[in-house]
């Protein structure tokens, strides 16, 4: 162990700066004046007019309303935005839309009818669930296509049952 | 006697006045009477294109018509009545029609594919919309559509 010599380890202070610091330290500090200045500064900062935005009750209500409206819009549009963007993916889920154009029309029936005629049927074309694909399936699909209600308003089986012969 | 003549003259004059006042309304009522007629649906796929399937929608925009019957077209391939919703015949002024044919010979050019019998009160305003159509190979096409109205004598 050895003694620590502070005078040697401290960095050298310029003589001019040292004189200035000494003069400041000799001046008496008026604590009352200092307190008064600090309080005045605090009052100035704490006054309402010093804030850039005044959060009155009306503005708070408006802000809350805007947030609620934004939340409501997000809830409304989120299901649409979260759906797959590819139209073909959505269209393929429509029953009896065999040509995948997004709707059930006579073109789907015609596809089945030509398949029956040419002997190139797809088992999925059994629209009337009879176990075989024939012209009855094409007629059933055509009958679905002309129903006055929207195409997806009821299950296919119910609509086939309720539809009369055309 | 003079009183009787005056009474008769006043009665005749009153009847004439009534005729003048009510006459136009009665003729308007006659105009609004229901009449029967038909609407022919024509499709024109083009000279070299065979019509294999079609689907249209027919609406009376005034709502004054009722569909009372549906016939097929002039070509043997579409001679049978097209598919339609039976509810269209139950007091409806709107119908969707569709038909397809796998016959060897299909119509080309302009052809009448259906005749719709209607009961109309006043002047109808028929709107015909093509929903879908295809040629013999099933390829979608857009034939020209045309309506022709006729009325029973």
mmCIF file of C-alpha atoms in Angstrom:
data_model
loop_
_atom_site.group_PDB
_atom_site.id
_atom_site.type_symbol
_atom_site.label_atom_id
_atom_site.label_comp_id
_atom_site.label_asym_id
_atom_site.label_seq_id
_atom_site.Cartn_x
_atom_site.Cartn_y
_atom_site.Cartn_z
ATOM 1 C CA UNK A 1 0.000 0.000 0.000
ATOM 2 C CA UNK A 2 1.176 3.515 -0.656
ATOM 3 C CA UNK A 3 -0.181 6.999 0.065
ATOM 4 C CA UNK A 4 -2.252 8.645 -2.624
ATOM 5 C CA UNK A 5 -0.942 12.038 -3.732
ATOM 6 C CA UNK A 6 -3.971 14.115 -4.857
ATOM 7 C CA UNK A 7 -1.990 17.087 -6.008
ATOM 8 C CA UNK A 8 -0.225 14.975 -8.561
ATOM 9 C CA UNK A 9 -3.237 13.037 -9.828
ATOM 10 C CA UNK A 10 -5.596 16.020 -10.343
ATOM 11 C CA UNK A 11 -5.517 17.568 -13.779
ATOM 12 C CA UNK A 12 -4.052 21.008 -14.031
ATOM 13 C CA UNK A 13 -6.661 23.816 -14.014
ATOM 14 C CA UNK A 14 -5.909 26.911 -16.063
ATOM 15 C CA UNK A 15 -5.008 29.806 -13.844
ATOM 16 C CA UNK A 16 -7.657 32.077 -15.365
ATOM 17 C CA UNK A 17 -10.462 29.608 -14.691
ATOM 18 C CA UNK A 18 -9.200 29.018 -11.176
ATOM 19 C CA UNK A 19 -9.332 32.775 -10.470
ATOM 20 C CA UNK A 20 -12.876 33.045 -11.792
ATOM 21 C CA UNK A 21 -14.057 30.145 -9.656
ATOM 22 C CA UNK A 22 -12.448 31.661 -6.596
ATOM 23 C CA UNK A 23 -14.237 34.969 -7.159
ATOM 24 C CA UNK A 24 -17.582 33.236 -7.482
ATOM 25 C CA UNK A 25 -17.048 31.226 -4.348
ATOM 26 C CA UNK A 26 -16.239 34.376 -2.416
ATOM 27 C CA UNK A 27 -19.500 36.107 -3.356
ATOM 28 C CA UNK A 28 -22.220 35.667 -0.734
ATOM 29 C CA UNK A 29 -25.244 33.712 -1.972
ATOM 30 C CA UNK A 30 -28.623 35.202 -1.183
ATOM 31 C CA UNK A 31 -30.714 32.112 -0.644
ATOM 32 C CA UNK A 32 -33.966 34.057 -0.355
ATOM 33 C CA UNK A 33 -33.495 35.609 -3.734
ATOM 34 C CA UNK A 34 -32.568 32.243 -5.176
ATOM 35 C CA UNK A 35 -35.691 30.681 -3.707
ATOM 36 C CA UNK A 36 -37.826 33.461 -5.089
ATOM 37 C CA UNK A 37 -36.385 32.969 -8.544
ATOM 38 C CA UNK A 38 -36.868 29.206 -8.431
ATOM 39 C CA UNK A 39 -40.484 29.584 -7.311
ATOM 40 C CA UNK A 40 -41.194 32.129 -10.021
ATOM 41 C CA UNK A 41 -39.747 29.800 -12.608
ATOM 42 C CA UNK A 42 -41.824 26.901 -11.285
ATOM 43 C CA UNK A 43 -44.991 28.992 -11.343
ATOM 44 C CA UNK A 44 -44.323 30.003 -14.914
ATOM 45 C CA UNK A 45 -43.801 26.398 -16.028
ATOM 46 C CA UNK A 46 -46.770 25.124 -14.050
ATOM 47 C CA UNK A 47 -49.353 27.568 -15.337
ATOM 48 C CA UNK A 48 -51.920 26.152 -17.842
ATOM 49 C CA UNK A 49 -50.881 28.593 -20.524
ATOM 50 C CA UNK A 50 -47.402 27.122 -20.594
ATOM 51 C CA UNK A 51 -48.605 23.721 -21.925
ATOM 52 C CA UNK A 52 -48.710 23.397 -25.693
ATOM 53 C CA UNK A 53 -52.041 21.478 -25.609
ATOM 54 C CA UNK A 54 -54.777 22.289 -23.160
ATOM 55 C CA UNK A 55 -56.652 19.101 -22.306
ATOM 56 C CA UNK A 56 -60.032 20.499 -21.435
ATOM 57 C CA UNK A 57 -62.997 18.211 -20.733
ATOM 58 C CA UNK A 58 -64.409 18.817 -24.216
ATOM 59 C CA UNK A 59 -61.156 17.799 -25.854
ATOM 60 C CA UNK A 60 -60.934 14.715 -23.695
ATOM 61 C CA UNK A 61 -64.453 13.701 -24.733
ATOM 62 C CA UNK A 62 -63.596 14.351 -28.374
ATOM 63 C CA UNK A 63 -60.421 12.316 -28.129
ATOM 64 C CA UNK A 64 -62.310 9.454 -26.513
ATOM 65 C CA UNK A 65 -64.963 9.609 -29.213
ATOM 66 C CA UNK A 66 -62.378 9.503 -31.968
ATOM 67 C CA UNK A 67 -60.716 6.501 -30.375
ATOM 68 C CA UNK A 68 -64.076 4.735 -30.040
ATOM 69 C CA UNK A 69 -64.958 5.493 -33.669
ATOM 70 C CA UNK A 70 -61.605 4.157 -34.828
ATOM 71 C CA UNK A 71 -62.122 1.000 -32.814
ATOM 72 C CA UNK A 72 -65.606 0.549 -34.259
ATOM 73 C CA UNK A 73 -64.317 0.988 -37.827
ATOM 74 C CA UNK A 74 -61.581 -1.522 -37.194
ATOM 75 C CA UNK A 75 -64.117 -4.036 -35.891
ATOM 76 C CA UNK A 76 -66.341 -3.512 -38.933
ATOM 77 C CA UNK A 77 -63.662 -3.738 -41.590
ATOM 78 C CA UNK A 78 -61.347 -6.258 -40.013
ATOM 79 C CA UNK A 79 -63.270 -9.340 -41.188
ATOM 80 C CA UNK A 80 -63.169 -8.042 -44.776
ATOM 81 C CA UNK A 81 -59.529 -7.130 -44.596
ATOM 82 C CA UNK A 82 -58.609 -10.462 -43.055
ATOM 83 C CA UNK A 83 -60.283 -12.433 -45.872
ATOM 84 C CA UNK A 84 -58.069 -13.934 -48.542
ATOM 85 C CA UNK A 85 -57.362 -11.438 -51.297
ATOM 86 C CA UNK A 86 -57.509 -14.002 -54.037
ATOM 87 C CA UNK A 87 -61.012 -13.943 -55.489
ATOM 88 C CA UNK A 88 -60.649 -17.423 -56.857
ATOM 89 C CA UNK A 89 -60.172 -18.851 -53.379
ATOM 90 C CA UNK A 90 -63.456 -17.346 -52.203
ATOM 91 C CA UNK A 91 -65.298 -18.333 -55.334
ATOM 92 C CA UNK A 92 -64.271 -21.933 -55.161
ATOM 93 C CA UNK A 93 -66.305 -22.409 -51.982
ATOM 94 C CA UNK A 94 -69.666 -21.791 -53.723
ATOM 95 C CA UNK A 95 -71.605 -25.007 -54.134
ATOM 96 C CA UNK A 96 -72.298 -26.018 -57.747
ATOM 97 C CA UNK A 97 -70.040 -23.280 -59.100
ATOM 98 C CA UNK A 98 -68.230 -25.820 -61.244
ATOM 99 C CA UNK A 99 -66.750 -23.305 -63.688
ATOM 100 C CA UNK A 100 -65.490 -21.255 -60.720
ATOM 101 C CA UNK A 101 -66.682 -17.910 -61.993
ATOM 102 C CA UNK A 102 -68.044 -16.933 -58.586
ATOM 103 C CA UNK A 103 -71.732 -17.632 -59.214
ATOM 104 C CA UNK A 104 -74.093 -20.435 -60.103
ATOM 105 C CA UNK A 105 -75.444 -19.908 -63.604
ATOM 106 C CA UNK A 106 -76.651 -21.929 -66.548
ATOM 107 C CA UNK A 107 -73.008 -22.229 -67.587
ATOM 108 C CA UNK A 108 -72.433 -24.615 -64.664
ATOM 109 C CA UNK A 109 -75.412 -26.678 -65.789
ATOM 110 C CA UNK A 110 -74.131 -26.646 -69.352
ATOM 111 C CA UNK A 111 -70.722 -27.868 -68.176
ATOM 112 C CA UNK A 112 -72.371 -30.862 -66.533
ATOM 113 C CA UNK A 113 -74.659 -31.514 -69.519
ATOM 114 C CA UNK A 114 -71.759 -31.531 -71.960
ATOM 115 C CA UNK A 115 -69.812 -33.779 -69.619
ATOM 116 C CA UNK A 116 -72.700 -36.245 -69.541
ATOM 117 C CA UNK A 117 -72.988 -36.119 -73.318
ATOM 118 C CA UNK A 118 -69.253 -36.623 -73.818
ATOM 119 C CA UNK A 119 -68.842 -39.174 -71.021
ATOM 120 C CA UNK A 120 -66.436 -37.023 -69.039
ATOM 121 C CA UNK A 121 -68.252 -36.470 -65.786
ATOM 122 C CA UNK A 122 -66.836 -35.465 -62.451
ATOM 123 C CA UNK A 123 -68.351 -37.185 -59.378
ATOM 124 C CA UNK A 124 -68.536 -33.755 -57.748
ATOM 125 C CA UNK A 125 -71.214 -32.766 -60.253
ATOM 126 C CA UNK A 126 -73.829 -34.920 -58.503
ATOM 127 C CA UNK A 127 -75.910 -31.869 -57.580
ATOM 128 C CA UNK A 128 -79.065 -33.787 -56.668
ATOM 129 C CA UNK A 129 -77.121 -36.327 -54.571
ATOM 130 C CA UNK A 130 -78.582 -39.259 -56.481
ATOM 131 C CA UNK A 131 -75.294 -41.131 -56.605
ATOM 132 C CA UNK A 132 -74.852 -40.684 -60.352
ATOM 133 C CA UNK A 133 -74.133 -37.728 -62.575
ATOM 134 C CA UNK A 134 -76.651 -37.317 -65.360
ATOM 135 C CA UNK A 135 -78.809 -34.703 -67.046
ATOM 136 C CA UNK A 136 -80.955 -34.431 -63.913
ATOM 137 C CA UNK A 137 -77.980 -32.810 -62.203
ATOM 138 C CA UNK A 138 -77.663 -30.304 -65.021
ATOM 139 C CA UNK A 139 -81.373 -29.503 -64.781
ATOM 140 C CA UNK A 140 -81.123 -29.151 -60.990
ATOM 141 C CA UNK A 141 -78.274 -26.666 -61.322
ATOM 142 C CA UNK A 142 -80.124 -24.694 -63.996
ATOM 143 C CA UNK A 143 -83.135 -24.601 -61.698
ATOM 144 C CA UNK A 144 -80.946 -23.272 -58.886
ATOM 145 C CA UNK A 145 -79.608 -20.584 -61.186
ATOM 146 C CA UNK A 146 -83.040 -19.122 -61.906
ATOM 147 C CA UNK A 147 -84.333 -18.920 -58.341
ATOM 148 C CA UNK A 148 -85.418 -15.393 -57.526
ATOM 149 C CA UNK A 149 -83.671 -15.355 -54.141
ATOM 150 C CA UNK A 150 -79.928 -14.743 -53.925
ATOM 151 C CA UNK A 151 -77.906 -17.815 -54.775
ATOM 152 C CA UNK A 152 -76.430 -18.215 -51.306
ATOM 153 C CA UNK A 153 -79.549 -17.537 -49.224
ATOM 154 C CA UNK A 154 -80.255 -21.148 -48.348
ATOM 155 C CA UNK A 155 -78.499 -24.495 -48.358
ATOM 156 C CA UNK A 156 -78.415 -26.141 -51.746
ATOM 157 C CA UNK A 157 -80.387 -29.193 -50.652
ATOM 158 C CA UNK A 158 -83.261 -27.064 -49.331
ATOM 159 C CA UNK A 159 -83.345 -24.982 -52.460
ATOM 160 C CA UNK A 160 -83.327 -28.043 -54.681
ATOM 161 C CA UNK A 161 -86.251 -29.465 -52.723
ATOM 162 C CA UNK A 162 -88.256 -26.251 -52.867
ATOM 163 C CA UNK A 163 -87.595 -25.558 -56.535
ATOM 164 C CA UNK A 164 -90.248 -26.793 -58.884
ATOM 165 C CA UNK A 165 -89.769 -27.965 -62.429
ATOM 166 C CA UNK A 166 -89.079 -25.226 -64.935
ATOM 167 C CA UNK B 1 -146.750 20.935 -68.494
ATOM 168 C CA UNK B 2 -144.252 23.731 -68.625
ATOM 169 C CA UNK B 3 -142.810 22.531 -65.360
ATOM 170 C CA UNK B 4 -142.454 19.024 -66.720
ATOM 171 C CA UNK B 5 -140.673 20.325 -69.815
ATOM 172 C CA UNK B 6 -138.352 22.414 -67.694
ATOM 173 C CA UNK B 7 -137.593 19.407 -65.450
ATOM 174 C CA UNK B 8 -136.791 17.250 -68.458
ATOM 175 C CA UNK B 9 -134.605 19.963 -69.950
ATOM 176 C CA UNK B 10 -132.727 20.374 -66.686
ATOM 177 C CA UNK B 11 -132.228 16.611 -66.418
ATOM 178 C CA UNK B 12 -130.830 16.440 -69.930
ATOM 179 C CA UNK B 13 -128.570 19.394 -69.227
ATOM 180 C CA UNK B 14 -127.368 17.774 -65.990
ATOM 181 C CA UNK B 15 -126.631 14.520 -67.756
ATOM 182 C CA UNK B 16 -124.629 16.354 -70.393
ATOM 183 C CA UNK B 17 -122.645 18.183 -67.738
ATOM 184 C CA UNK B 18 -121.952 14.927 -65.928
ATOM 185 C CA UNK B 19 -120.734 13.430 -69.191
ATOM 186 C CA UNK B 20 -118.389 16.338 -69.750
ATOM 187 C CA UNK B 21 -116.984 16.089 -66.255
ATOM 188 C CA UNK B 22 -116.680 12.317 -65.957
ATOM 189 C CA UNK B 23 -115.840 11.540 -69.570
ATOM 190 C CA UNK B 24 -112.051 12.013 -69.433
ATOM 191 C CA UNK B 25 -111.749 10.019 -66.204
ATOM 192 C CA UNK B 26 -113.663 7.159 -67.694
ATOM 193 C CA UNK B 27 -111.379 7.118 -70.726
ATOM 194 C CA UNK B 28 -108.360 7.133 -68.377
ATOM 195 C CA UNK B 29 -109.838 4.151 -66.595
ATOM 196 C CA UNK B 30 -110.227 2.415 -69.910
ATOM 197 C CA UNK B 31 -106.529 3.087 -70.639
ATOM 198 C CA UNK B 32 -105.509 1.551 -67.296
ATOM 199 C CA UNK B 33 -107.473 -1.606 -67.889
ATOM 200 C CA UNK B 34 -105.467 -4.791 -67.806
ATOM 201 C CA UNK B 35 -104.476 -6.267 -71.126
ATOM 202 C CA UNK B 36 -102.685 -9.416 -72.132
ATOM 203 C CA UNK B 37 -99.656 -9.549 -74.337
ATOM 204 C CA UNK B 38 -96.246 -11.109 -74.700
ATOM 205 C CA UNK B 39 -92.588 -10.256 -74.652
ATOM 206 C CA UNK B 40 -90.250 -12.067 -77.037
ATOM 207 C CA UNK B 41 -86.637 -12.553 -76.005
ATOM 208 C CA UNK B 42 -84.198 -12.529 -78.893
ATOM 209 C CA UNK B 43 -80.492 -13.345 -78.672
ATOM 210 C CA UNK B 44 -77.954 -12.834 -81.416
ATOM 211 C CA UNK B 45 -74.704 -14.728 -80.884
ATOM 212 C CA UNK B 46 -73.342 -13.753 -84.271
ATOM 213 C CA UNK B 47 -73.444 -15.384 -87.669
ATOM 214 C CA UNK B 48 -70.769 -17.988 -87.020
ATOM 215 C CA UNK B 49 -71.402 -18.676 -83.348
ATOM 216 C CA UNK B 50 -73.694 -21.410 -82.083
ATOM 217 C CA UNK B 51 -75.735 -20.572 -79.000
ATOM 218 C CA UNK B 52 -75.418 -23.412 -76.487
ATOM 219 C CA UNK B 53 -76.711 -21.888 -73.253
ATOM 220 C CA UNK B 54 -78.237 -18.639 -72.083
ATOM 221 C CA UNK B 55 -79.611 -16.996 -68.966
ATOM 222 C CA UNK B 56 -81.415 -13.660 -68.761
ATOM 223 C CA UNK B 57 -83.407 -11.595 -66.322
ATOM 224 C CA UNK B 58 -86.600 -9.797 -67.351
ATOM 225 C CA UNK B 59 -88.154 -7.104 -65.151
ATOM 226 C CA UNK B 60 -90.986 -4.636 -65.622
ATOM 227 C CA UNK B 61 -89.574 -1.492 -64.038
ATOM 228 C CA UNK B 62 -93.058 -0.060 -63.517
ATOM 229 C CA UNK B 63 -94.187 -3.070 -61.521
ATOM 230 C CA UNK B 64 -97.494 -3.108 -63.397
ATOM 231 C CA UNK B 65 -97.089 -6.462 -65.114
ATOM 232 C CA UNK B 66 -97.658 -10.028 -64.098
ATOM 233 C CA UNK B 67 -96.088 -13.001 -65.834
ATOM 234 C CA UNK B 68 -98.759 -15.477 -66.789
ATOM 235 C CA UNK B 69 -96.942 -17.915 -69.057
ATOM 236 C CA UNK B 70 -93.567 -18.905 -70.466
ATOM 237 C CA UNK B 71 -92.936 -20.508 -73.845
ATOM 238 C CA UNK B 72 -89.810 -21.838 -75.470
ATOM 239 C CA UNK B 73 -88.036 -20.437 -78.483
ATOM 240 C CA UNK B 74 -88.288 -20.839 -82.228
ATOM 241 C CA UNK B 75 -85.266 -23.102 -82.751
ATOM 242 C CA UNK B 76 -85.757 -26.828 -82.035
ATOM 243 C CA UNK B 77 -82.771 -26.788 -79.671
ATOM 244 C CA UNK B 78 -84.577 -24.288 -77.425
ATOM 245 C CA UNK B 79 -88.178 -25.183 -78.177
ATOM 246 C CA UNK B 80 -88.848 -26.398 -74.647
ATOM 247 C CA UNK B 81 -89.762 -23.757 -72.071
ATOM 248 C CA UNK B 82 -86.657 -22.490 -70.288
ATOM 249 C CA UNK B 83 -85.990 -23.010 -66.600
ATOM 250 C CA UNK B 84 -87.650 -20.464 -64.321
ATOM 251 C CA UNK B 85 -88.684 -20.058 -60.717
ATOM 252 C CA UNK B 86 -92.381 -20.937 -60.349
ATOM 253 C CA UNK B 87 -92.666 -18.062 -57.899
ATOM 254 C CA UNK B 88 -92.199 -15.722 -60.859
ATOM 255 C CA UNK B 89 -95.661 -16.806 -62.009
ATOM 256 C CA UNK B 90 -97.188 -15.951 -58.644
ATOM 257 C CA UNK B 91 -97.880 -12.250 -59.018
ATOM 258 C CA UNK B 92 -94.350 -11.256 -59.967
ATOM 259 C CA UNK B 93 -93.069 -8.768 -62.531
ATOM 260 C CA UNK B 94 -89.605 -10.314 -62.545
ATOM 261 C CA UNK B 95 -88.309 -13.605 -63.881
ATOM 262 C CA UNK B 96 -84.954 -15.240 -64.487
ATOM 263 C CA UNK B 97 -84.860 -17.635 -67.435
ATOM 264 C CA UNK B 98 -82.175 -20.143 -68.393
ATOM 265 C CA UNK B 99 -81.802 -22.889 -70.968
ATOM 266 C CA UNK B 100 -79.063 -25.037 -72.452
ATOM 267 C CA UNK B 101 -78.905 -27.551 -75.240
ATOM 268 C CA UNK B 102 -76.515 -30.320 -76.175
ATOM 269 C CA UNK B 103 -78.194 -30.903 -79.522
ATOM 270 C CA UNK B 104 -76.040 -31.394 -82.578
ATOM 271 C CA UNK B 105 -77.578 -28.410 -84.316
ATOM 272 C CA UNK B 106 -77.726 -25.151 -82.408
ATOM 273 C CA UNK B 107 -79.024 -21.751 -83.510
ATOM 274 C CA UNK B 108 -76.680 -19.163 -84.919
ATOM 275 C CA UNK B 109 -77.338 -15.498 -85.476
ATOM 276 C CA UNK B 110 -80.497 -13.938 -84.147
ATOM 277 C CA UNK B 111 -83.035 -16.301 -82.636
ATOM 278 C CA UNK B 112 -86.075 -16.020 -80.404
ATOM 279 C CA UNK B 113 -85.257 -18.083 -77.320
ATOM 280 C CA UNK B 114 -88.416 -17.489 -75.289
ATOM 281 C CA UNK B 115 -91.827 -15.823 -75.279
ATOM 282 C CA UNK B 116 -93.168 -14.480 -71.994
ATOM 283 C CA UNK B 117 -96.913 -14.009 -71.730
ATOM 284 C CA UNK B 118 -97.826 -11.092 -69.511
ATOM 285 C CA UNK B 119 -100.784 -9.270 -68.065
ATOM 286 C CA UNK B 120 -100.117 -5.548 -67.954
ATOM 287 C CA UNK B 121 -101.976 -2.594 -66.511
ATOM 288 C CA UNK B 122 -100.928 0.567 -68.297
ATOM 289 C CA UNK B 123 -97.597 0.946 -70.054
ATOM 290 C CA UNK B 124 -94.894 -1.524 -69.042
ATOM 291 C CA UNK B 125 -91.181 -0.752 -69.031
ATOM 292 C CA UNK B 126 -89.396 -4.031 -69.635
ATOM 293 C CA UNK B 127 -85.700 -4.333 -68.797
ATOM 294 C CA UNK B 128 -83.787 -7.291 -70.212
ATOM 295 C CA UNK B 129 -80.414 -8.223 -68.708
ATOM 296 C CA UNK B 130 -78.086 -10.938 -69.982
ATOM 297 C CA UNK B 131 -76.717 -12.944 -67.051
ATOM 298 C CA UNK B 132 -74.690 -15.572 -68.911
ATOM 299 C CA UNK B 133 -74.392 -17.281 -72.271
ATOM 300 C CA UNK B 134 -72.088 -19.808 -73.880
ATOM 301 C CA UNK B 135 -71.349 -21.196 -77.291
ATOM 302 C CA UNK B 136 -71.433 -24.875 -78.201
ATOM 303 C CA UNK B 137 -68.074 -25.483 -76.508
ATOM 304 C CA UNK B 138 -69.174 -23.846 -73.261
ATOM 305 C CA UNK B 139 -67.092 -20.747 -73.827
ATOM 306 C CA UNK B 140 -68.785 -17.649 -72.387
ATOM 307 C CA UNK B 141 -70.134 -15.285 -75.022
ATOM 308 C CA UNK B 142 -72.101 -12.045 -74.936
ATOM 309 C CA UNK B 143 -74.864 -12.193 -77.503
ATOM 310 C CA UNK B 144 -76.896 -9.111 -78.296
ATOM 311 C CA UNK B 145 -80.262 -9.039 -76.569
ATOM 312 C CA UNK B 146 -83.492 -7.645 -77.919
ATOM 313 C CA UNK B 147 -87.074 -7.416 -76.690
ATOM 314 C CA UNK B 148 -90.141 -7.415 -78.834
ATOM 315 C CA UNK B 149 -93.534 -6.728 -77.330
ATOM 316 C CA UNK B 150 -96.831 -7.875 -78.709
ATOM 317 C CA UNK B 151 -100.381 -7.637 -77.503
ATOM 318 C CA UNK B 152 -103.516 -9.629 -78.031
ATOM 319 C CA UNK B 153 -106.068 -7.938 -80.349
#
